[in-house]
Coordinates of C-alpha atoms in Angstrom, one line a residue:
M1 CA 0.0 0.0 0.0
A2 CA 1.3 3.5 -0.8
L3 CA 1.0 4.7 2.8
L4 CA 3.8 2.3 3.9
R5 CA 6.0 2.2 0.9
Q6 CA 8.2 5.0 2.2
L7 CA 8.5 3.3 5.6
K8 CA 10.5 0.2 4.6
G9 CA 13.9 -0.2 6.2
S10 CA 15.5 1.8 9.0
P11 CA 16.0 5.5 8.4
A12 CA 19.3 7.4 8.9
G13 CA 19.9 8.1 12.6
C14 CA 17.3 5.6 13.8
L15 CA 18.0 3.9 17.1
V16 CA 14.7 2.0 17.5
R17 CA 12.1 1.1 14.9
V18 CA 9.4 -1.2 16.3
D19 CA 5.7 -1.9 15.7
C20 CA 3.7 -1.9 19.0
K21 CA 0.1 -2.8 20.0
P22 CA -1.6 -0.2 22.2
S23 CA -3.1 -3.1 24.2
R24 CA -3.0 -6.9 24.0
Y25 CA -6.6 -6.8 22.6
S26 CA -5.8 -4.5 19.7
R27 CA -5.2 -5.7 16.2
L28 CA -3.9 -2.4 15.0
R29 CA -0.4 -1.3 15.8
F30 CA 1.6 1.9 15.8
R31 CA 5.2 2.3 14.6
L32 CA 7.6 3.8 17.1
V33 CA 10.8 5.3 15.7
V34 CA 13.4 6.9 17.9
F35 CA 16.0 9.1 16.3
R36 CA 19.5 10.1 17.5
R37 CA 18.9 13.8 16.7
Q38 CA 16.1 16.2 15.8
R39 CA 17.7 16.6 12.3
D40 CA 17.2 12.9 11.7
L41 CA 13.5 13.0 12.7
C42 CA 12.9 16.1 10.5
R43 CA 14.7 14.6 7.5
Y44 CA 12.7 11.3 7.8
W45 CA 9.4 13.2 8.1
R46 CA 10.2 15.3 5.1
R47 CA 11.1 12.3 2.9
A48 CA 8.4 10.0 4.1
W49 CA 5.5 12.5 3.8
P50 CA 6.4 15.4 1.6
Y51 CA 2.8 16.5 1.3
A52 CA 2.3 16.9 5.0
C53 CA 3.3 20.0 6.9
S54 CA 6.9 20.2 7.9
L55 CA 8.1 19.9 11.5
G56 CA 9.1 23.1 13.2
R57 CA 12.5 24.0 14.7
D58 CA 11.3 23.2 18.2
C59 CA 9.7 19.9 17.4
R60 CA 10.7 17.2 19.9
G61 CA 8.4 14.4 18.6
A62 CA 5.8 13.8 15.9
V63 CA 2.9 11.6 15.0
H64 CA 1.7 10.9 11.5
E65 CA -1.7 9.3 11.1
L66 CA -1.6 6.6 8.3
V67 CA -4.7 7.7 6.4
E68 CA -4.9 9.3 3.0
H69 CA -7.9 10.9 1.2
R70 CA -8.0 10.8 -2.5
E71 CA -10.5 12.3 -5.0
R72 CA -12.1 9.7 -7.3
A73 CA -12.9 10.3 -11.0
D74 CA -16.6 10.7 -10.2
G75 CA -15.8 13.4 -7.6
R76 CA -16.3 11.3 -4.5
R77 CA -13.7 11.1 -1.9
R78 CA -11.9 7.8 -1.2
T79 CA -10.1 7.1 2.2
L80 CA -7.1 4.8 2.2
R81 CA -6.0 3.3 5.5
D82 CA -3.1 0.9 6.3
P83 CA -4.6 -2.4 7.4
R84 CA -2.0 -3.0 10.2
L85 CA -0.8 0.4 11.4
F86 CA -2.8 3.5 12.5
C87 CA 0.1 5.9 12.9
V88 CA 3.9 6.5 13.2
I89 CA 5.4 8.1 16.3
G90 CA 8.8 9.7 16.0
L91 CA 10.8 10.6 19.1
I92 CA 14.3 12.0 19.7
Q93 CA 16.7 10.3 22.1
S94 CA 17.6 13.4 24.0
H95 CA 14.0 14.3 24.6
L96 CA 12.5 11.1 25.9
T97 CA 10.6 12.8 28.8
M98 CA 7.2 12.0 30.2
R99 CA 6.0 15.3 28.8
I100 CA 7.0 14.5 25.2
I101 CA 5.9 10.8 25.5
T102 CA 2.5 11.8 26.9
H103 CA 2.0 14.6 24.4
E104 CA 2.7 12.3 21.4
S105 CA 0.6 9.5 23.0
V106 CA -2.4 11.8 23.0
H107 CA -1.9 12.6 19.3
A108 CA -1.7 8.9 18.6
A109 CA -4.8 8.2 20.7
L110 CA -6.7 10.7 18.7
A111 CA -5.6 8.9 15.5
Y112 CA -6.6 5.6 17.0
H113 CA -10.0 7.0 18.0
R114 CA -10.6 8.4 14.5
R115 CA -9.7 4.9 13.1
V116 CA -11.7 2.6 15.4
G117 CA -14.3 5.0 16.8
R118 CA -16.6 3.5 19.5
R119 CA -15.6 -0.1 18.8
S120 CA -13.1 -0.2 21.7
Y121 CA -12.3 0.6 25.3
A122 CA -14.9 0.5 28.0
R123 CA -17.9 0.9 25.9
E124 CA -20.3 1.6 28.8
F125 CA -18.1 4.5 30.0
I126 CA -17.6 5.9 26.5
A127 CA -21.3 6.3 26.1
Q128 CA -21.3 8.6 29.2
M129 CA -17.9 10.3 28.7
E130 CA -16.4 10.9 25.3
E131 CA -13.0 11.7 27.0
E132 CA -12.6 8.1 28.0
A133 CA -12.4 7.2 24.3
I134 CA -9.1 9.2 24.1
C135 CA -7.8 8.7 27.7
Y136 CA -7.7 4.9 27.7
P137 CA -5.8 4.6 24.4
A138 CA -3.5 7.4 25.4
G139 CA -2.5 5.6 28.5
D140 CA -2.0 2.3 26.7
I141 CA 0.0 3.9 24.0
G142 CA 2.2 5.7 26.5
R143 CA 2.7 2.5 28.4
A144 CA 3.7 0.6 25.2
I145 CA 6.2 3.3 24.3
C146 CA 7.8 3.2 27.7
I147 CA 8.1 -0.6 27.6
E148 CA 9.8 -0.5 24.2
L149 CA 12.2 2.4 25.3
A150 CA 13.1 0.4 28.5
K151 CA 13.7 -2.8 26.3
H152 CA 16.2 -0.8 24.3
E153 CA 17.7 0.8 27.4
L154 CA 16.8 4.4 26.3
I155 CA 15.0 5.2 29.6

């Protein structure tokens, strides 16, 4: 699929590249990529998704949702989604703080929620509080990131 073609192989300056499940019940995964320097993250993002907005000078992490909208010949819009991954999370080795991990986890949780909607996480609570649809995945994504970073001795 075109959404993943540019993600094959390890990018320059990459320390960790791993696909993680937000929870043991999830079929979808996110890709975690940790870079040595900010320059490596920005270069990867520019090359992987040239049509997306560029990362700023002060960027310490990024999330890209793997969804693409295309216009059909008949004028209708077609949405392409990767069957395995819902997003890519890019982090920088020198900025692996809880602030950055949590911030990027919330972006990833929003991408997850847009992808699966109300099909997951504490359905009885979600009906009462829409926040839970974001908070549960954000916590699970943050936990999965920390587990992978600890496995690779980065935190």
